């Protein structure tokens, strides 16, 4: 058979549609899927026939493709659908509860380093590490750890109260070493950290504190504010955005050894999170459902659909942005925010660029995951439309295929 299309969730997960045949009468669908798990070994998904039925059949696709998620035999491939106008192949974003059993401490930060490699930091110096089957707890001191982030090389950074700073080098052959202390300039209450490399690290905290590291020394950046700074994000080698209480918004750049601070503060709501898909697309969230967006020239308010506090924001592109807070998670896909299923009072969120794998964390060890193909059975409802069949996939990301869907066509 031919190989008409392929898509993947990350570098170790690719699907290739080998063949997909549509026969309009008696409405039977057959197909095959090959799965690559990052090695030279390909596995085949079973051929399926969906048969004929009534106009609103509910079809449960429960074929487990264990090579996609070796540690989760319950994963599902959601990969069929067509109507006369636009055939699609896609996978659904499902949600699962990954809360840390027995944990009472509040989780303040989460970082998805890679598939099944997720870190959570919490009160009391607690660090939790998810490796695909369970959480492993370690403790680094006794101060609350308030934020965690990773750089482009795989290093991980943590900051917290009393000037706490930690660094974890990228894993070697999948194995991490030990946490190394970061000697921050003062014992400030740190609230956020961002880094593109070990030579470009930024951390902010209470009282207008902002520190920058160039690979050799830490500099204290004069911010011109005493407001508590709650979040920092930047562009590798470029400007850094810092947001905080009282509507504080700072854009910081480095030129000829001098830190330049542009004050773009607006409003009175506390601003709690910042992330951007690039220098001309920056998202800021805060109390009372506040969402602001920078387009390269101006800041504009975006309707979030909630009035509760939004505490963190992350994304993978300008049309794939997630915000989390007291009312759970909401997702922007280019036009508006929509609520995602799965309840969590979230303090933090993490998405790795290029992935369809989202993690959020909150009080008492609460952790929730939204990912492609995890969880239990997924129902896909088939409905008859005027020109053929249509498919409804919950919370799906679809890959369009340009193909002739006449009877017996292969795509």
Short mmCIF file of C-alpha atoms in Angstrom, two decimals:
data_model
loop_
_atom_site.label_atom_id
_atom_site.label_comp_id
_atom_site.label_asym_id
_atom_site.label_seq_id
_atom_site.Cartn_x
_atom_site.Cartn_y
_atom_site.Cartn_z
CA UNK A 1 0.00 0.00 0.00
CA UNK A 2 0.99 3.61 -0.40
CA UNK A 3 1.84 6.00 2.41
CA UNK A 4 -0.41 8.98 1.76
CA UNK A 5 0.11 10.95 4.96
CA UNK A 6 1.86 11.07 8.30
CA UNK A 7 1.94 13.15 11.44
CA UNK A 8 3.53 12.89 14.86
CA UNK A 9 3.14 14.17 18.38
CA UNK A 10 6.86 14.50 19.09
CA UNK A 11 10.18 13.11 17.91
CA UNK A 12 9.41 9.63 19.21
CA UNK A 13 5.86 9.25 18.00
CA UNK A 14 4.78 9.19 14.37
CA UNK A 15 1.73 7.76 12.67
CA UNK A 16 1.56 6.93 9.00
CA UNK A 17 -1.79 6.26 7.38
CA UNK A 18 -1.01 3.34 5.11
CA UNK A 19 -4.33 3.20 3.38
CA UNK A 20 -7.81 4.46 4.00
CA UNK A 21 -10.61 3.36 1.71
CA UNK A 22 -14.08 4.88 1.68
CA UNK A 23 -16.98 2.99 0.15
CA UNK A 24 -20.12 5.11 0.21
CA UNK A 25 -22.48 2.18 0.17
CA UNK A 26 -23.01 0.36 2.47
CA UNK A 27 -20.98 2.97 4.42
CA UNK A 28 -18.06 0.76 5.35
CA UNK A 29 -14.67 2.16 6.28
CA UNK A 30 -11.41 0.26 6.37
CA UNK A 31 -7.88 1.39 7.03
CA UNK A 32 -4.49 0.63 8.51
CA UNK A 33 -2.07 2.55 10.65
CA UNK A 34 1.65 2.07 11.17
CA UNK A 35 3.21 3.41 14.35
CA UNK A 36 6.82 4.38 14.98
CA UNK A 37 8.01 4.72 18.59
CA UNK A 38 11.38 6.35 17.96
CA UNK A 39 13.27 3.13 17.18
CA UNK A 40 13.61 1.16 13.96
CA UNK A 41 10.69 -1.02 14.93
CA UNK A 42 7.34 -0.26 13.30
CA UNK A 43 4.11 -1.68 14.68
CA UNK A 44 0.83 -2.05 12.86
CA UNK A 45 -2.52 -0.93 14.13
CA UNK A 46 -5.29 -3.38 13.32
CA UNK A 47 -7.38 -3.02 10.23
CA UNK A 48 -10.80 -1.86 11.21
CA UNK A 49 -14.23 -2.02 9.65
CA UNK A 50 -16.84 0.27 11.11
CA UNK A 51 -19.75 -1.30 9.33
CA UNK A 52 -23.09 0.18 8.50
CA UNK A 53 -25.63 1.38 10.97
CA UNK A 54 -28.05 4.04 11.94
CA UNK A 55 -27.56 7.74 11.30
CA UNK A 56 -26.22 8.41 14.81
CA UNK A 57 -24.12 5.37 15.64
CA UNK A 58 -21.70 5.93 18.52
CA UNK A 59 -18.48 4.12 17.77
CA UNK A 60 -16.01 3.26 20.52
CA UNK A 61 -12.51 2.95 19.08
CA UNK A 62 -10.60 1.07 21.71
CA UNK A 63 -7.64 -0.26 19.79
CA UNK A 64 -4.64 0.21 22.10
CA UNK A 65 -1.47 1.14 20.26
CA UNK A 66 1.09 0.40 22.93
CA UNK A 67 4.03 1.47 20.78
CA UNK A 68 2.71 5.02 20.94
CA UNK A 69 2.66 5.14 24.75
CA UNK A 70 4.63 2.09 25.94
CA UNK A 71 3.83 2.84 29.59
CA UNK A 72 0.11 3.34 29.00
CA UNK A 73 -1.64 0.40 27.42
CA UNK A 74 -4.93 2.28 27.58
CA UNK A 75 -3.91 4.86 25.00
CA UNK A 76 -6.14 5.22 21.97
CA UNK A 77 -5.58 6.24 18.38
CA UNK A 78 -8.34 8.47 17.03
CA UNK A 79 -7.70 8.62 13.34
CA UNK A 80 -10.70 8.44 11.08
CA UNK A 81 -13.24 10.83 9.74
CA UNK A 82 -14.55 12.19 6.51
CA UNK A 83 -17.21 14.29 4.97
CA UNK A 84 -17.72 15.02 1.30
CA UNK A 85 -16.02 18.41 1.53
CA UNK A 86 -12.96 17.88 3.71
CA UNK A 87 -11.66 14.51 4.84
CA UNK A 88 -9.66 14.72 8.04
CA UNK A 89 -7.35 12.59 10.09
CA UNK A 90 -6.72 13.61 13.66
CA UNK A 91 -6.18 12.70 17.28
CA UNK A 92 -8.20 13.81 20.27
CA UNK A 93 -6.90 15.76 23.27
CA UNK A 94 -7.97 13.75 26.29
CA UNK A 95 -7.51 14.56 29.96
CA UNK A 96 -6.34 12.43 32.86
CA UNK A 97 -5.85 13.06 36.56
CA UNK A 98 -2.19 12.66 37.52
CA UNK A 99 -2.56 14.01 41.05
CA UNK A 100 0.18 13.02 43.50
CA UNK A 101 -1.32 10.66 46.03
CA UNK A 102 -0.89 11.57 49.68
CA UNK A 103 0.61 14.97 48.93
CA UNK A 104 -0.77 17.91 50.90
CA UNK A 105 1.69 20.60 49.80
CA UNK A 106 0.65 23.15 47.19
CA UNK A 107 2.27 22.73 43.78
CA UNK A 108 3.51 26.08 42.47
CA UNK A 109 5.25 25.09 39.24
CA UNK A 110 5.32 22.37 36.60
CA UNK A 111 7.72 21.69 33.75
CA UNK A 112 7.31 19.10 30.98
CA UNK A 113 10.89 18.33 29.94
CA UNK A 114 9.92 15.55 27.55
CA UNK A 115 7.34 12.86 27.07
CA UNK A 116 6.85 11.12 30.43
CA UNK A 117 9.49 13.40 31.97
CA UNK A 118 7.62 15.98 34.06
CA UNK A 119 8.72 17.96 37.12
CA UNK A 120 6.61 19.66 39.78
CA UNK A 121 7.86 22.00 42.53
CA UNK A 122 5.93 22.70 45.71
CA UNK A 123 5.88 24.15 49.19
CA UNK A 124 8.46 22.99 51.72
CA UNK A 125 11.21 22.33 49.17
CA UNK A 126 9.37 19.37 47.60
CA UNK A 127 10.21 18.31 44.04
CA UNK A 128 8.20 15.58 42.29
CA UNK A 129 9.33 13.78 39.11
CA UNK A 130 6.98 11.86 36.80
CA UNK A 131 8.66 9.20 34.63
CA UNK A 132 5.66 7.56 33.02
CA UNK A 133 4.35 5.28 35.76
CA UNK A 134 4.63 7.08 39.10
CA UNK A 135 5.84 10.17 40.92
CA UNK A 136 9.18 10.22 42.77
CA UNK A 137 9.64 12.79 45.53
CA UNK A 138 12.85 14.52 46.62
CA UNK A 139 13.38 17.49 48.92
CA UNK A 140 15.74 20.41 48.40
CA UNK A 141 15.84 22.41 51.61
CA UNK A 142 12.69 23.59 53.36
CA UNK A 143 11.80 26.82 51.53
CA UNK A 144 8.79 26.96 49.24
CA UNK A 145 9.82 26.37 45.62
CA UNK A 146 7.74 28.78 43.55
CA UNK A 147 8.68 28.21 39.91
CA UNK A 148 10.40 25.84 37.50
CA UNK A 149 11.46 26.22 33.87
CA UNK A 150 13.71 24.56 31.32
CA UNK A 151 16.12 25.92 28.73
CA UNK A 152 16.55 25.01 25.08
CA UNK A 153 19.37 22.57 25.91
CA UNK A 154 17.45 20.48 28.45
CA UNK A 155 18.63 22.13 31.66
CA UNK A 156 16.06 22.80 34.40
CA UNK A 157 15.91 25.77 36.81
CA UNK A 158 14.00 26.27 40.06
CA UNK A 159 13.57 29.35 42.27
CA UNK A 160 11.82 29.92 45.56
CA UNK A 161 11.67 31.78 48.82
CA UNK A 162 14.73 33.19 50.64
CA UNK A 163 16.73 33.44 47.41
CA UNK A 164 16.55 29.72 46.67
CA UNK A 165 17.90 28.76 43.25
CA UNK A 166 18.57 25.31 41.78
CA UNK A 167 19.89 23.94 38.49
CA UNK A 168 19.63 20.43 37.04
CA UNK A 169 21.85 19.61 34.07
CA UNK A 170 20.37 17.86 31.01
CA UNK A 171 20.11 14.09 31.40
CA UNK A 172 22.85 11.85 30.05
CA UNK A 173 21.52 8.67 28.46
CA UNK A 174 18.17 9.47 30.07
CA UNK A 175 19.61 9.81 33.59
CA UNK A 176 19.63 13.07 35.54
CA UNK A 177 22.37 14.04 37.97
CA UNK A 178 22.01 16.04 41.18
CA UNK A 179 20.52 19.47 41.75
CA UNK A 180 23.13 22.23 41.94
CA UNK A 181 22.52 25.43 43.96
CA UNK A 182 22.31 28.72 42.07
CA UNK A 183 23.87 31.57 44.05
CA UNK A 184 21.34 34.35 43.55
CA UNK A 185 22.47 37.85 44.60
CA UNK A 186 20.20 38.14 47.65
CA UNK A 187 17.79 36.18 49.82
CA UNK A 188 14.73 37.58 48.07
CA UNK A 189 11.39 35.82 47.71
CA UNK A 190 11.64 34.66 44.10
CA UNK A 191 8.49 33.98 42.10
CA UNK A 192 9.48 33.05 38.55
CA UNK A 193 12.40 31.92 36.39
CA UNK A 194 13.03 31.70 32.66
CA UNK A 195 16.13 30.63 30.71
CA UNK A 196 17.15 29.92 27.15
CA UNK A 197 20.55 28.50 28.15
CA UNK A 198 22.88 28.36 31.18
CA UNK A 199 24.27 31.67 29.93
CA UNK A 200 20.92 33.48 29.74
CA UNK A 201 18.85 33.10 32.92
CA UNK A 202 16.31 35.53 34.37
CA UNK A 203 14.53 35.41 37.72
CA UNK A 204 12.08 37.82 39.35
CA UNK A 205 10.47 38.17 42.74
CA UNK A 206 8.87 40.29 45.39
CA UNK A 207 9.67 43.97 45.84
CA UNK A 208 10.51 44.59 42.19
CA UNK A 209 13.50 42.22 42.24
CA UNK A 210 14.86 41.14 38.84
CA UNK A 211 18.11 39.21 38.32
CA UNK A 212 19.89 38.35 35.07
CA UNK A 213 22.71 35.83 34.57
CA UNK A 214 25.16 35.93 31.66
CA UNK A 215 27.01 32.69 32.30
CA UNK A 216 29.53 34.26 34.68
CA UNK A 217 27.81 36.66 37.06
CA UNK A 218 24.37 37.66 38.28
CA UNK A 219 23.28 41.26 37.69
CA UNK A 220 20.59 43.07 39.63
CA UNK A 221 18.40 44.91 37.12
CA UNK A 222 16.89 48.20 38.26
CA UNK A 223 13.19 47.86 37.49
CA UNK A 224 11.91 51.13 38.87
CA UNK A 225 9.12 49.40 40.79
CA UNK A 226 8.60 47.89 44.23
CA UNK A 227 5.62 45.82 43.11
CA UNK A 228 5.91 42.06 43.48
CA UNK A 229 7.00 40.65 40.12
CA UNK A 230 5.18 37.39 39.47
CA UNK A 231 6.32 36.03 36.11
CA UNK A 232 9.11 36.35 33.54
CA UNK A 233 9.44 35.13 29.94
CA UNK A 234 11.75 36.06 27.11
CA UNK A 235 13.14 35.45 23.65
CA UNK A 236 16.52 33.72 23.40
CA UNK A 237 19.09 36.51 23.14
CA UNK A 238 16.31 39.11 22.97
CA UNK A 239 13.89 41.07 25.12
CA UNK A 240 12.49 39.74 28.37
CA UNK A 241 8.97 40.43 29.65
CA UNK A 242 8.25 40.72 33.36
CA UNK A 243 4.77 41.12 34.85
CA UNK A 244 3.56 41.66 38.37
CA UNK A 245 1.08 43.05 40.78
CA UNK A 246 -0.69 46.36 40.25
CA UNK A 247 -0.75 45.94 36.47
CA UNK A 248 3.06 45.95 36.19
CA UNK A 249 4.43 45.13 32.72
CA UNK A 250 8.12 45.58 31.96
CA UNK A 251 10.01 44.82 28.76
CA UNK A 252 13.74 44.53 29.39
CA UNK A 253 16.50 44.48 26.78
CA UNK A 254 20.29 44.42 26.98
CA UNK A 255 22.35 46.69 24.75
CA UNK A 256 26.08 47.43 25.11
CA UNK A 257 26.07 46.01 28.62
CA UNK A 258 23.19 48.21 29.76
CA UNK A 259 19.76 46.93 30.76
CA UNK A 260 16.97 49.06 29.29
CA UNK A 261 13.54 48.82 30.90
CA UNK A 262 10.38 49.87 29.06
CA UNK A 263 7.41 50.32 31.39
CA UNK A 264 4.21 49.19 29.63
CA UNK A 265 2.16 48.89 32.80
CA UNK A 266 -1.59 49.17 32.42
CA UNK A 267 -4.65 48.75 34.61
CA UNK A 268 -4.78 47.75 38.25
CA UNK A 269 -5.28 43.97 38.09
CA UNK A 270 -2.43 41.82 39.37
CA UNK A 271 -0.68 40.16 36.44
CA UNK A 272 0.44 36.61 37.23
CA UNK A 273 1.69 34.95 34.05
CA UNK A 274 3.39 35.76 30.75
CA UNK A 275 4.33 33.74 27.65
CA UNK A 276 4.83 34.44 23.97
CA UNK A 277 5.08 32.61 20.69
CA UNK A 278 7.59 35.25 19.59
CA UNK A 279 8.66 38.85 20.20
CA UNK A 280 5.53 40.20 18.49
CA UNK A 281 3.01 37.86 20.10
CA UNK A 282 3.10 38.00 23.90
CA UNK A 283 0.26 36.89 26.20
CA UNK A 284 -0.27 38.10 29.78
CA UNK A 285 -2.83 36.82 32.30
CA UNK A 286 -3.96 37.95 35.72
CA UNK A 287 -6.70 38.37 38.26
CA UNK A 288 -10.39 38.69 37.38
CA UNK A 289 -9.96 36.76 34.12
CA UNK A 290 -7.52 39.29 32.66
CA UNK A 291 -5.87 38.41 29.34
CA UNK A 292 -3.71 40.90 27.44
CA UNK A 293 -1.97 40.36 24.10
CA UNK A 294 0.99 42.26 22.62
CA UNK A 295 1.05 42.34 18.80
CA UNK A 296 4.40 44.03 18.40
CA UNK A 297 3.00 47.54 18.73
CA UNK A 298 0.14 47.63 21.24
CA UNK A 299 -1.39 45.73 24.14
CA UNK A 300 -5.01 44.71 23.71
CA UNK A 301 -7.47 43.00 26.04
CA UNK A 302 -8.70 39.55 25.01
CA UNK A 303 -11.94 38.10 26.37
CA UNK A 304 -11.13 35.05 28.47
CA UNK A 305 -14.68 34.00 29.21
CA UNK A 306 -14.12 33.90 32.99
CA UNK A 307 -13.90 36.38 35.85
CA UNK A 308 -11.83 34.16 38.11
CA UNK A 309 -8.07 34.55 38.47
CA UNK A 310 -5.85 33.26 35.67
CA UNK A 311 -2.46 32.37 37.12
CA UNK A 312 -0.40 31.03 34.24
CA UNK A 313 -0.21 30.93 30.45
CA UNK A 314 1.72 28.77 27.98
CA UNK A 315 1.42 27.68 24.38
CA UNK A 316 3.10 26.36 21.28
CA UNK A 317 2.00 28.92 18.66
CA UNK A 318 -0.05 32.07 18.18
CA UNK A 319 -3.15 29.94 17.63
CA UNK A 320 -2.45 27.40 20.39
CA UNK A 321 -2.43 29.14 23.78
CA UNK A 322 -3.54 27.76 27.14
CA UNK A 323 -4.42 29.66 30.32
CA UNK A 324 -5.11 28.13 33.72
CA UNK A 325 -6.41 29.29 37.06
CA UNK A 326 -9.10 28.82 39.64
CA UNK A 327 -11.62 27.67 37.01
CA UNK A 328 -9.36 25.13 35.32
CA UNK A 329 -7.90 25.36 31.81
CA UNK A 330 -9.00 27.33 28.77
CA UNK A 331 -7.60 26.99 25.26
CA UNK A 332 -7.19 29.57 22.50
CA UNK A 333 -7.21 28.23 18.94
CA UNK A 334 -7.11 31.48 17.02
CA UNK A 335 -10.51 33.07 17.59
CA UNK A 336 -11.67 32.60 21.18
CA UNK A 337 -10.96 30.81 24.44
CA UNK A 338 -12.89 27.63 25.20
CA UNK A 339 -13.06 25.69 28.46
CA UNK A 340 -11.24 22.36 28.55
CA UNK A 341 -12.68 19.36 30.34
CA UNK A 342 -11.07 18.26 33.59
CA UNK A 343 -11.37 20.21 36.83
CA UNK A 344 -8.30 21.70 38.52
CA UNK A 345 -7.56 24.80 40.56
CA UNK A 346 -4.27 25.41 38.76
CA UNK A 347 -1.26 27.51 39.70
CA UNK A 348 0.99 26.56 36.79
CA UNK A 349 1.00 25.09 33.29
CA UNK A 350 3.63 23.62 30.98
CA UNK A 351 3.63 22.73 27.29
CA UNK A 352 6.68 21.70 25.34
CA UNK A 353 6.81 23.36 21.89
CA UNK A 354 5.83 20.91 19.17
CA UNK A 355 3.91 18.63 21.52
CA UNK A 356 0.26 17.96 22.18
CA UNK A 357 0.90 17.31 25.86
CA UNK A 358 -0.20 19.86 28.47
CA UNK A 359 0.34 19.64 32.24
CA UNK A 360 -1.13 21.81 35.03
CA UNK A 361 -0.54 21.71 38.78
CA UNK A 362 -2.21 23.20 41.85
CA UNK A 363 -2.97 22.78 45.58
CA UNK A 364 -2.60 19.52 47.51
CA UNK A 365 -0.66 17.72 44.81
CA UNK A 366 -3.28 18.28 42.12
CA UNK A 367 -1.92 17.55 38.65
CA UNK A 368 -3.90 17.24 35.43
CA UNK A 369 -2.78 16.30 31.93
CA UNK A 370 -4.28 16.94 28.51
CA UNK A 371 -2.67 14.92 25.76
CA UNK A 372 -3.28 13.27 22.44
CA UNK A 373 -4.41 9.72 22.80
CA UNK A 374 -4.17 9.09 26.54
CA UNK A 375 -6.86 7.93 28.90
CA UNK A 376 -9.80 5.62 28.45
CA UNK A 377 -12.18 4.90 25.64
CA UNK A 378 -13.20 7.77 23.39
CA UNK A 379 -16.54 7.97 21.71
CA UNK A 380 -16.76 9.38 18.21
CA UNK A 381 -20.25 10.06 16.96
CA UNK A 382 -21.02 9.45 13.31
CA UNK A 383 -23.79 11.52 11.80
CA UNK A 384 -25.26 11.54 8.34
CA UNK A 385 -24.96 14.88 6.59
CA UNK A 386 -26.56 16.07 3.39
CA UNK A 387 -23.47 15.31 1.31
CA UNK A 388 -22.10 12.31 3.14
CA UNK A 389 -20.81 11.45 6.60
CA UNK A 390 -19.36 13.77 9.19
CA UNK A 391 -17.40 13.00 12.33
CA UNK A 392 -17.37 14.72 15.71
CA UNK A 393 -14.17 14.38 17.73
CA UNK A 394 -14.01 15.97 21.21
CA UNK A 395 -11.28 18.61 21.65
CA UNK A 396 -9.52 17.44 18.51
CA UNK A 397 -6.58 18.70 16.53
CA UNK A 398 -7.11 17.71 12.92
CA UNK A 399 -4.76 17.35 10.01
CA UNK A 400 -6.52 18.16 6.75
CA UNK A 401 -5.78 16.08 3.70
CA UNK A 402 -6.44 17.34 0.22
CA UNK A 403 -7.82 14.35 -1.61
CA UNK A 404 -10.69 13.26 -3.80
CA UNK A 405 -13.19 11.49 -1.60
CA UNK A 406 -15.26 9.96 -4.36
CA UNK A 407 -16.40 6.36 -3.84
CA UNK A 408 -13.49 3.93 -3.38
CA UNK A 409 -10.94 6.76 -3.25
CA UNK A 410 -7.73 6.14 -1.31
CA UNK A 411 -6.15 9.00 0.64
#
